[in-house]
Backbone as a printed PyTorch tensor [residue, N CA C, xyz], in Angstrom:
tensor([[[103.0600,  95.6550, 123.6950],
         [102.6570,  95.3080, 122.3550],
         [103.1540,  93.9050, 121.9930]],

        [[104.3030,  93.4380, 122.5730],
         [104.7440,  91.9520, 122.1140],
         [104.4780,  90.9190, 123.2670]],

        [[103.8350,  91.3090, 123.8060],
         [102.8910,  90.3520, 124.7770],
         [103.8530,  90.3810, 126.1860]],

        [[104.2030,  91.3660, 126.6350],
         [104.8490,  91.0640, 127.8820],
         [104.3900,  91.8390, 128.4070]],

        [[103.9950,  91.8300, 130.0290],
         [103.4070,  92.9050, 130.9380],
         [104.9830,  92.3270, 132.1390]],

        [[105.2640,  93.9260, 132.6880],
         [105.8850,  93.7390, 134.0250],
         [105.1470,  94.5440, 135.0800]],

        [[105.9550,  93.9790, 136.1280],
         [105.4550,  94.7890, 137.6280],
         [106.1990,  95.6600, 137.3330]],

        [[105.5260,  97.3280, 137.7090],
         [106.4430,  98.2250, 137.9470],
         [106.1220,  99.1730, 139.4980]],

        [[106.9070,  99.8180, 139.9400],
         [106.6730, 100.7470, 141.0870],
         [107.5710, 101.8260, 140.9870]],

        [[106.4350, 103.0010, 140.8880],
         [107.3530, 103.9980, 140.3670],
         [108.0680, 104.0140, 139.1150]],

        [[108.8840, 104.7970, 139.2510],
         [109.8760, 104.3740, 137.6050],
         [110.9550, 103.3900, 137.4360]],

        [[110.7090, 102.5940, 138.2730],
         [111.2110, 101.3100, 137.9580],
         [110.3310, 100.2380, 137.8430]],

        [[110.9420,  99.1820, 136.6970],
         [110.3310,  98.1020, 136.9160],
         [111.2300,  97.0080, 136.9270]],

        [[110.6030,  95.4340, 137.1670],
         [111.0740,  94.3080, 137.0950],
         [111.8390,  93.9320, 136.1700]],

        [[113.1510,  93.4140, 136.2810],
         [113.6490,  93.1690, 135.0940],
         [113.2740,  92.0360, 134.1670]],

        [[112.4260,  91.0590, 134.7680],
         [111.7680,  89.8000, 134.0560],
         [110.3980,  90.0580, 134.3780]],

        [[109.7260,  89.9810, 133.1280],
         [107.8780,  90.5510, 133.2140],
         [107.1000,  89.3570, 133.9210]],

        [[105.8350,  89.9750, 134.7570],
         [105.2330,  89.1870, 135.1470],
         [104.7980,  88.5400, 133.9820]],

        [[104.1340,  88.6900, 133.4780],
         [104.1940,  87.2170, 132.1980],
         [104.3200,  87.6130, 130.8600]],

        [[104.8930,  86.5680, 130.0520],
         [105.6900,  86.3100, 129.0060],
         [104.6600,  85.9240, 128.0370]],

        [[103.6330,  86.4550, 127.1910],
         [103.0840,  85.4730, 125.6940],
         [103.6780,  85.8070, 124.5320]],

        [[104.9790,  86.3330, 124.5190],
         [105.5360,  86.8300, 122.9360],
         [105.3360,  85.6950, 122.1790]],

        [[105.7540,  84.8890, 122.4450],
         [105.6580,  83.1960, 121.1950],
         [104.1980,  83.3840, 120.6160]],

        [[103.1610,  83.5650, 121.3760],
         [102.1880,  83.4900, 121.3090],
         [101.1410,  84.7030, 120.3960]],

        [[101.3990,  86.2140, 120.7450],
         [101.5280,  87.4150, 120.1660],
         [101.7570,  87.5950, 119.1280]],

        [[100.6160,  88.2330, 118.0420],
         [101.2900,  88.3900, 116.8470],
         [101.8730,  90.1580, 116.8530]],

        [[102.8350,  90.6660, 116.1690],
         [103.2490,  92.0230, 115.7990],
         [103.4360,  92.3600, 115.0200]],

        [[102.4750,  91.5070, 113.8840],
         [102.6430,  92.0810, 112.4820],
         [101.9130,  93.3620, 112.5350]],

        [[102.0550,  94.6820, 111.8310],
         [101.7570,  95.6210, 111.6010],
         [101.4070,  96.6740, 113.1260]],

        [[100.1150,  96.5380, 113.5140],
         [ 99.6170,  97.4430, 114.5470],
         [ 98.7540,  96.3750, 115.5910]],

        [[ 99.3050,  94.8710, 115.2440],
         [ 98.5950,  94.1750, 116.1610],
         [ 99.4190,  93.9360, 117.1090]],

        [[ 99.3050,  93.1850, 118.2290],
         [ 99.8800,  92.6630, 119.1180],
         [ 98.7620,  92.3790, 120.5650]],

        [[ 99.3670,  92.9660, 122.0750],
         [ 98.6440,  92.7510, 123.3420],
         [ 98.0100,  94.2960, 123.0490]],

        [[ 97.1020,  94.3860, 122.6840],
         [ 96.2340,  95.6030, 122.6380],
         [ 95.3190,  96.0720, 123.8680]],

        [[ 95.0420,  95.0830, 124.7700],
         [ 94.2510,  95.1670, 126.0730],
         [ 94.4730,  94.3500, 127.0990]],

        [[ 94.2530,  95.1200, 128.5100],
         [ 94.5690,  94.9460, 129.4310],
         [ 94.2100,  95.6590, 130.2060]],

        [[ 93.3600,  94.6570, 131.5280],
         [ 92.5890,  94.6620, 132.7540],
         [ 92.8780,  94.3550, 134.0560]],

        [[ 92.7300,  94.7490, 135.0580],
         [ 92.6330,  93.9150, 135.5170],
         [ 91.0850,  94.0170, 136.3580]],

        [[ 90.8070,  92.8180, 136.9820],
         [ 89.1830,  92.5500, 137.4540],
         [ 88.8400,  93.4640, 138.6860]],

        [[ 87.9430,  93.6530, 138.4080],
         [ 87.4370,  94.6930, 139.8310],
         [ 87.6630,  94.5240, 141.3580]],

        [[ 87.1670,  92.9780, 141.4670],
         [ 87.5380,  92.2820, 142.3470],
         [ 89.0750,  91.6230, 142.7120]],

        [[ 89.9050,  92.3810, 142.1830],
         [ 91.5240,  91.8060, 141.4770],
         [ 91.9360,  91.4660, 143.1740]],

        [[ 91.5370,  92.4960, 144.1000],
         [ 92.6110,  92.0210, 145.6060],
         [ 92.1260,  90.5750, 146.1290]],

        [[ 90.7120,  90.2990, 145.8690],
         [ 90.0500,  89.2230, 146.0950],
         [ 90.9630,  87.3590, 145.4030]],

        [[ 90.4920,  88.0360, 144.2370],
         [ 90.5300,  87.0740, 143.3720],
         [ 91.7060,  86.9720, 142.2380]],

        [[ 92.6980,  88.2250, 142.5050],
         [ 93.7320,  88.0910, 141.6990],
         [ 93.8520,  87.7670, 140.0230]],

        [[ 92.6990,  88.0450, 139.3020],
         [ 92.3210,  87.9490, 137.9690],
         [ 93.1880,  88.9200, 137.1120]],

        [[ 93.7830,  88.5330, 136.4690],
         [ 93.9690,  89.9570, 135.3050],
         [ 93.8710,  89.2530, 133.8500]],

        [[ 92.9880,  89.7090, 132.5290],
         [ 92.7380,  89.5070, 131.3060],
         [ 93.7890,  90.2100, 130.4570]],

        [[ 93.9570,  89.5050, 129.4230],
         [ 94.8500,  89.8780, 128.5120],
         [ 94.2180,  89.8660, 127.0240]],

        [[ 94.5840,  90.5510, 125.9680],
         [ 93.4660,  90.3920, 124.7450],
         [ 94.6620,  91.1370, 123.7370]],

        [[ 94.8160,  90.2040, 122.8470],
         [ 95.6530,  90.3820, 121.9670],
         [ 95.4930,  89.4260, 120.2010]],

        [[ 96.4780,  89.7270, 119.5660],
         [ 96.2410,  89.1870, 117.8850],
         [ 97.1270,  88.0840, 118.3540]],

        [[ 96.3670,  86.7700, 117.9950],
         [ 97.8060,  85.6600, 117.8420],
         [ 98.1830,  85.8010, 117.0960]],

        [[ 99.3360,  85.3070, 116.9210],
         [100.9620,  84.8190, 116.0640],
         [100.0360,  83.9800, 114.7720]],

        [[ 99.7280,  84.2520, 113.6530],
         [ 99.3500,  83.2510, 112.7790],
         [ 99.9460,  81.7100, 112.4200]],

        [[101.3320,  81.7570, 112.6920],
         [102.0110,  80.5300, 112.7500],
         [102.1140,  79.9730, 114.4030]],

        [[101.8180,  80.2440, 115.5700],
         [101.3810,  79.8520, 116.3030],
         [ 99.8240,  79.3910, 116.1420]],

        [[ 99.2220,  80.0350, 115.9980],
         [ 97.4800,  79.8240, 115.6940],
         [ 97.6430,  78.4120, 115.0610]],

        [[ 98.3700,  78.6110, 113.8390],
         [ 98.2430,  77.3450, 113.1990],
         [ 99.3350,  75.9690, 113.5840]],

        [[100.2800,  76.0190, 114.7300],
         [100.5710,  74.6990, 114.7860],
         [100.4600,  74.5800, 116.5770]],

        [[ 99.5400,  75.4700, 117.5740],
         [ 99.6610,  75.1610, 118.8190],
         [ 97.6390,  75.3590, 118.7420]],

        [[ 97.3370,  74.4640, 120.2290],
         [ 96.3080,  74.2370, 120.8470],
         [ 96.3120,  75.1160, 121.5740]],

        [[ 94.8990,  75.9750, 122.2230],
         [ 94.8000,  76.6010, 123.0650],
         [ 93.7400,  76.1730, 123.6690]],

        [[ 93.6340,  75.0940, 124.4510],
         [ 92.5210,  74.7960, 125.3150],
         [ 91.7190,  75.7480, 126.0950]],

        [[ 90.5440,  75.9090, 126.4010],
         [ 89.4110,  76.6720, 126.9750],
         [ 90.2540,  76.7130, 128.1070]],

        [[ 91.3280,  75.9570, 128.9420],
         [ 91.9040,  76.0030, 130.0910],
         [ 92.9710,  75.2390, 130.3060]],

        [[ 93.8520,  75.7980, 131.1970],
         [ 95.0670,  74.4750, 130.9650],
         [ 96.5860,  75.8580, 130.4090]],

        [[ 97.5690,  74.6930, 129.6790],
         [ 98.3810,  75.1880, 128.8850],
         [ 98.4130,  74.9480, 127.5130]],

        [[ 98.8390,  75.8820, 126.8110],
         [ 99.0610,  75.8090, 125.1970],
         [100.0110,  74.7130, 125.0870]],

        [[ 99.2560,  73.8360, 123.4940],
         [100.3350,  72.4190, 123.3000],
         [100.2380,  73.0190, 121.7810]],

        [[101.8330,  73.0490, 121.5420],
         [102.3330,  73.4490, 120.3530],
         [102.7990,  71.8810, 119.6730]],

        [[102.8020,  71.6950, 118.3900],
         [103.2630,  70.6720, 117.4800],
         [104.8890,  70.6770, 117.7450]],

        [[105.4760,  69.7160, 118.0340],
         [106.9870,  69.0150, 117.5280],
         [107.5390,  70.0940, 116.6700]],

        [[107.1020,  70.0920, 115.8270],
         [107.6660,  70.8920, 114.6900],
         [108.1230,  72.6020, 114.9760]],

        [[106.6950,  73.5380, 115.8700],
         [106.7320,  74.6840, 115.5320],
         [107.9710,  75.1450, 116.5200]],

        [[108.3420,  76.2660, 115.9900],
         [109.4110,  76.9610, 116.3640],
         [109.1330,  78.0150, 117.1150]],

        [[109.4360,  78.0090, 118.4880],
         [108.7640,  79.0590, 119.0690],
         [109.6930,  80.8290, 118.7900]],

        [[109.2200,  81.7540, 118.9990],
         [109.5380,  82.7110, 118.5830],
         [109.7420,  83.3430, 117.2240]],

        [[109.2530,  81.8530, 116.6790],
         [109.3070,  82.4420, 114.7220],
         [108.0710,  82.9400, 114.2970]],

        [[107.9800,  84.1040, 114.2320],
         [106.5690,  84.9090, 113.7330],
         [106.6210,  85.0520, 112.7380]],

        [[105.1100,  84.6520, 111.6890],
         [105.0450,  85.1420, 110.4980],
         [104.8780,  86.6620, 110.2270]],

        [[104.9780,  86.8370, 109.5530],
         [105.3580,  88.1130, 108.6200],
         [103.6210,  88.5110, 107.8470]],

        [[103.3850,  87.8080, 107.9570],
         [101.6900,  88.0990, 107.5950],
         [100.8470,  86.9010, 107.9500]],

        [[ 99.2660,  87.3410, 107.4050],
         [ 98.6570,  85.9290, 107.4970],
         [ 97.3480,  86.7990, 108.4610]],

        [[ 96.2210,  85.7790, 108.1070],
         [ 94.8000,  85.9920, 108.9070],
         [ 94.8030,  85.3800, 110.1000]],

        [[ 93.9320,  86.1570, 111.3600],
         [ 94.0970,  85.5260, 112.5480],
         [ 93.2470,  85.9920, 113.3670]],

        [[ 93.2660,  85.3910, 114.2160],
         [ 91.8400,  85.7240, 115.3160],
         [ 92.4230,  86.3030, 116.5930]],

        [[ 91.6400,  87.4070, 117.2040],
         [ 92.1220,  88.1930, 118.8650],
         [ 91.5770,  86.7660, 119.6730]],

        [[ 92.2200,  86.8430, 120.9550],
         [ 92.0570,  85.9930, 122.1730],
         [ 92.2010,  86.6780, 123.6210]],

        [[ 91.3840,  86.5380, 124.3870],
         [ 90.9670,  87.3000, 125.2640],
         [ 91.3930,  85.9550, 126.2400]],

        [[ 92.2480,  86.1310, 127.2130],
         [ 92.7180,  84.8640, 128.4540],
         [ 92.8100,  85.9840, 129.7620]],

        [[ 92.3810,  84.9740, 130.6540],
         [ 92.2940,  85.4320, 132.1840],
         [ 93.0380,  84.6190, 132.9090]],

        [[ 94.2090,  84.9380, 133.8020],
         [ 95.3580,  84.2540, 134.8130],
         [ 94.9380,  84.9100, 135.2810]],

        [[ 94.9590,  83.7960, 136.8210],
         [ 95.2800,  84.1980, 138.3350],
         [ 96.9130,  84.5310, 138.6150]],

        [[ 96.8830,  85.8070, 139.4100],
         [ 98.3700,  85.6810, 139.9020],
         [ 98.1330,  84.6360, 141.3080]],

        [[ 99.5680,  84.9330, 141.8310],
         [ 99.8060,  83.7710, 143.1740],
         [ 99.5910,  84.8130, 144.0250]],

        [[ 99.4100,  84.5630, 144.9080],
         [ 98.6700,  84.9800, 146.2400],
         [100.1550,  84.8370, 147.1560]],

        [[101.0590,  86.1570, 147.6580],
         [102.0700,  85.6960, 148.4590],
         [101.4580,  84.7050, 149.7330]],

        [[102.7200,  83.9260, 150.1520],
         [102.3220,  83.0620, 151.4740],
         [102.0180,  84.1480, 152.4130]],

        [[101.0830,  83.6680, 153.0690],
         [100.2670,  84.7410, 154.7230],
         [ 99.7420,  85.9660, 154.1290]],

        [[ 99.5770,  86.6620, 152.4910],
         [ 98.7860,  87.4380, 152.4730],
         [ 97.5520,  87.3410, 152.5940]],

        [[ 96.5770,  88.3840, 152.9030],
         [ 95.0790,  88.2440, 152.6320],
         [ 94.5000,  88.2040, 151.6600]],

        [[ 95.0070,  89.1250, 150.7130],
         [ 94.4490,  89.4990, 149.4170],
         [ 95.8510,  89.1960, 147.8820]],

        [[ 95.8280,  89.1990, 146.9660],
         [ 96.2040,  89.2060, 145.8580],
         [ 97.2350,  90.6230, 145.2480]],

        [[ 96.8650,  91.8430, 146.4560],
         [ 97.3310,  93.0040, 145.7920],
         [ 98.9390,  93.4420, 145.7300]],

        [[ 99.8910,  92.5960, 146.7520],
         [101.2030,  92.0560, 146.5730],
         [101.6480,  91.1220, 145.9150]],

        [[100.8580,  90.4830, 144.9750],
         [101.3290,  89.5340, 144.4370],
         [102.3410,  89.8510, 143.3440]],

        [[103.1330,  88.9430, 142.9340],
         [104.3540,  89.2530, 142.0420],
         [104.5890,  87.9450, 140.9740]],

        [[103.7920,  86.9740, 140.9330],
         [104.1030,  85.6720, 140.1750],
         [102.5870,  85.1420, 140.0210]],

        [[102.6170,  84.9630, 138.2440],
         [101.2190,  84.0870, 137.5420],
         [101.1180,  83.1880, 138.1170]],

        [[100.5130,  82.7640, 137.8110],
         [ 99.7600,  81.0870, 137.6810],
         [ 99.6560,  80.4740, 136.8780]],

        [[100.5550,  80.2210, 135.7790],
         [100.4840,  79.7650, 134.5120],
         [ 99.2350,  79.0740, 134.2250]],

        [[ 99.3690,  77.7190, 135.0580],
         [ 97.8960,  77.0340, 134.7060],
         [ 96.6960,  77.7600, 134.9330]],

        [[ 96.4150,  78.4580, 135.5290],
         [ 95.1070,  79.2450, 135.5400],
         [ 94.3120,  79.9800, 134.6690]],

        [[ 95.8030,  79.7840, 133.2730],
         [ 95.0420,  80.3920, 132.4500],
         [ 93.5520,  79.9730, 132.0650]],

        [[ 92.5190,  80.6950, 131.4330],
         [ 90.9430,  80.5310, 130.8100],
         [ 91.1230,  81.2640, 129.5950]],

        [[ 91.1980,  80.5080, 128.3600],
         [ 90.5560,  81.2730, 127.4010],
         [ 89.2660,  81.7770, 127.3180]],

        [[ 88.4720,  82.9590, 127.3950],
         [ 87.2730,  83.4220, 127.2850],
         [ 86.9650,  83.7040, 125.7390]],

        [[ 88.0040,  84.0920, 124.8970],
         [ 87.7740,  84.3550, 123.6150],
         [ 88.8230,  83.9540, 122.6800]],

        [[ 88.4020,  83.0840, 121.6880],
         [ 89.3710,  82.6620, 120.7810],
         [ 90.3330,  81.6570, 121.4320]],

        [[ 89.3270,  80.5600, 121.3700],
         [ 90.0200,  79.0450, 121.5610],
         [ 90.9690,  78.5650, 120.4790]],

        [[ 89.7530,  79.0800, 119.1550],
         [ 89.8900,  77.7770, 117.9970],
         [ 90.0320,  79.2120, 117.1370]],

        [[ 90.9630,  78.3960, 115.6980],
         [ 90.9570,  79.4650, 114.6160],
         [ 89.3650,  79.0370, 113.7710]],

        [[ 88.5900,  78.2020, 113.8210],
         [ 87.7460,  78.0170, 113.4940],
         [ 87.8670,  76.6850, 112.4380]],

        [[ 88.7020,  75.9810, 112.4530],
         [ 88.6940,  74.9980, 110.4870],
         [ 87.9130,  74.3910, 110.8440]],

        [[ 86.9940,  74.2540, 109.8120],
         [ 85.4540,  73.8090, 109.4720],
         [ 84.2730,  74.8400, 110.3710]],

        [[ 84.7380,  75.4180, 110.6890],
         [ 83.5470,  76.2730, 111.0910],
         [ 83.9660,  77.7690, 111.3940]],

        [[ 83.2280,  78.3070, 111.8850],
         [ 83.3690,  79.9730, 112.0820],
         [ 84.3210,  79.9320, 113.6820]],

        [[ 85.7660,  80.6190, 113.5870],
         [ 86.2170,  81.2360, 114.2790],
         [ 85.2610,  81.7800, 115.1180]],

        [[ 86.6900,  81.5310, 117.0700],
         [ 85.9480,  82.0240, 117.9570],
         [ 86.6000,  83.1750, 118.7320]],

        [[ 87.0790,  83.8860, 117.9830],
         [ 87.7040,  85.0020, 118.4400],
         [ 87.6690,  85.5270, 117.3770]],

        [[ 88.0680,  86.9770, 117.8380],
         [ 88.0440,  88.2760, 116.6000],
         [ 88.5160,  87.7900, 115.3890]],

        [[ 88.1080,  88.0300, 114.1590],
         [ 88.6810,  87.3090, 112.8730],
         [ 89.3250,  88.8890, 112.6700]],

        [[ 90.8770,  88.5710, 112.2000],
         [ 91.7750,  89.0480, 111.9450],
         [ 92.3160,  89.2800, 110.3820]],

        [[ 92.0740,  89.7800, 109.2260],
         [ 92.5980,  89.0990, 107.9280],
         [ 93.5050,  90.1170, 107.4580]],

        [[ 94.0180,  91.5950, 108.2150],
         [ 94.7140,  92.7960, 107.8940],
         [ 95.8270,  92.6670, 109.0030]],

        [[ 96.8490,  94.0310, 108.6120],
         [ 98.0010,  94.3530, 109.9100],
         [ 97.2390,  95.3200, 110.8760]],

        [[ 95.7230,  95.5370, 110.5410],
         [ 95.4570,  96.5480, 111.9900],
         [ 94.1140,  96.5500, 111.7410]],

        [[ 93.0430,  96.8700, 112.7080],
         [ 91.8540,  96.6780, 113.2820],
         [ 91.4980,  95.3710, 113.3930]],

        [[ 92.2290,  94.8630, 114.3680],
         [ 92.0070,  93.5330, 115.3240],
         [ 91.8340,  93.8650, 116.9340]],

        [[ 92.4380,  92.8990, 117.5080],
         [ 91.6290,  93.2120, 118.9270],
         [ 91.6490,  94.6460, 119.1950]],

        [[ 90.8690,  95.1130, 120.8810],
         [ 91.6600,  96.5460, 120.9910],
         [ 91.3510,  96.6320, 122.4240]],

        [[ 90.9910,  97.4730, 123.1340],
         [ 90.5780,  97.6930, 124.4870],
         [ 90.0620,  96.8350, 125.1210]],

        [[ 90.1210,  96.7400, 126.5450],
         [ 88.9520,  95.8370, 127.6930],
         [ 88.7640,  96.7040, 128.5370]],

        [[ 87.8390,  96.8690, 129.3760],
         [ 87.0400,  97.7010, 130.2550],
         [ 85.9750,  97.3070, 130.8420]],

        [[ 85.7820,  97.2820, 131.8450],
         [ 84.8870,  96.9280, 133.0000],
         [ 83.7040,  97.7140, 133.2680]],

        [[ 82.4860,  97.3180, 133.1210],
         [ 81.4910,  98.2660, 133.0490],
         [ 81.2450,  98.4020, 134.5790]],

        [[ 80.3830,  99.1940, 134.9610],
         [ 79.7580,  99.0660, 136.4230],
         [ 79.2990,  98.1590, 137.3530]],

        [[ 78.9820,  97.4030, 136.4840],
         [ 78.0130,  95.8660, 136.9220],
         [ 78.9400,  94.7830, 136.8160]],

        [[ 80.3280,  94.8980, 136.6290],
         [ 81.5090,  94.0060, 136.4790],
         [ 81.5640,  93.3620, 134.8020]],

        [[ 80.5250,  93.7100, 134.2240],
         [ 80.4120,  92.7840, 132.6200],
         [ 82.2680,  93.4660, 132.0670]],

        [[ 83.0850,  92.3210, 131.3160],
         [ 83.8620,  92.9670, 130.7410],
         [ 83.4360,  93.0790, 129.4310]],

        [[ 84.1180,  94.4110, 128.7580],
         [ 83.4940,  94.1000, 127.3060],
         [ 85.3380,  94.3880, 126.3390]],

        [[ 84.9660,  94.0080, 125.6570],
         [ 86.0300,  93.2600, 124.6130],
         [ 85.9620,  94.2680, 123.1440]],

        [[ 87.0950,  95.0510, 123.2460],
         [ 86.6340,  96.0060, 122.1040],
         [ 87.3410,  95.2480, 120.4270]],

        [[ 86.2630,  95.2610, 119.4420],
         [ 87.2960,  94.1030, 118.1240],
         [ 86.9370,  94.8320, 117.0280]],

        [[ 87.9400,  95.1840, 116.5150],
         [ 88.4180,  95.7920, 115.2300],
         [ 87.4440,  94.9610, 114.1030]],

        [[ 87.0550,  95.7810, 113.0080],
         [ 86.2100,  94.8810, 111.7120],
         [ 87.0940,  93.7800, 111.3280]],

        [[ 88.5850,  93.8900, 111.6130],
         [ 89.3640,  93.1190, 110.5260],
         [ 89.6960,  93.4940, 109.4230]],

        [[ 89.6310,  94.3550, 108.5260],
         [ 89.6140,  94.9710, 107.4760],
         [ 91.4350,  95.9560, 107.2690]],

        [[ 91.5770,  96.4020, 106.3560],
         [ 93.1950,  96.1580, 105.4940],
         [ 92.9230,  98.3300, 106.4810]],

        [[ 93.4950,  98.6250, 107.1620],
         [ 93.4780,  99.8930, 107.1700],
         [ 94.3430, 100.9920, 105.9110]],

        [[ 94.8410, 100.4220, 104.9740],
         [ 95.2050, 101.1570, 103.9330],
         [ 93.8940, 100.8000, 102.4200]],

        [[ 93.2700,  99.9840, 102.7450],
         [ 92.1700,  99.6750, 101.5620],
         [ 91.5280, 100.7930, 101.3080]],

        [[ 91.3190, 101.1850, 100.1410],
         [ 90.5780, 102.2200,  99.3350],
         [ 88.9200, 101.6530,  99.0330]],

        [[ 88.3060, 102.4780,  99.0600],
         [ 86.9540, 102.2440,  98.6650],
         [ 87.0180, 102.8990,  97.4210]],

        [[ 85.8490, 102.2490,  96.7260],
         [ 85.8210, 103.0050,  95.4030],
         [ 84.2790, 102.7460,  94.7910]]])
């Protein structure tokens, strides 16, 4: 939920997670890393997607390039999460590393930082319409990923809406 995945085997796991986006992760209310894949082809190609609520005060003082690494402002403070605020889900795909002399990806134990791809939710949108899930409550934001038959992933996204709001 606070953006960390580890390797585990059996009932143990790693004591440092294969990768780290808490800075990045929002956990206000019922949001956070809500989904997680990995690609069909994963021994091949070593893909795994991640889909979660950003940090609203991350959203608003770091870049998330379509590819590459996140460039945060001078200013922001990493690990300081707001406490509320509207925000958009982001759906990113890393390669892990490929051990030396393996064939495939399915021993692997270490990201690829740079490999990240944003697929969803680059931009919070200013001046135009957001490109990831619009977020404006503590719950129904991102949620599931799942792989259909034909490899399409699909991206499950909450209305956005206040889950304690009354209709009337």
């Amino acid at each position: 939920h606070t953006g960390r995945v580890w390797l585990a085997a059996g009932a143990s796991a790693r004591s440092e997670p294969l990768i780290d986006l808490s800075d990045e992760v929002s956990t206000i209310g019922s949001l956070g890393l809500t989904g997680f894949a990995l690609d069909p082809q994963f021994a091949q190609n070593g893909y795994l997607y991640l889909f979660y609520a950003v940090d609203p005060e991350h959203l608003a003082n770091c870049a998330a390039p379509a590819s590459g690494a996140v460039a945060c402002r001078a200013t922001y403070r990493a690990g300081q999460h707001a406490s509320s605020g509207a925000t958009i889900g982001r759906l990113v795909r890393y390669q892990l590393v490929r051990p030396a002399g393996a064939q495939d990806f399915r021993a692997a134990t270490a990201v690829n930082y740079p490999s990240r791809r944003v697929l969803l939710g680059e931009t919070p949108g200013s001046g135009g319409a957001p490109t990831g899930c619009v977020v404006t409550d503590t719950a129904q934001g991102p949620g599931g990923l799942a792989f259909g038959s034909d490899g399409t992933l699909f991206a499950a996204c909450g209305d956005g809406a206040s889950a304690s709001a009354t209709i009337e």
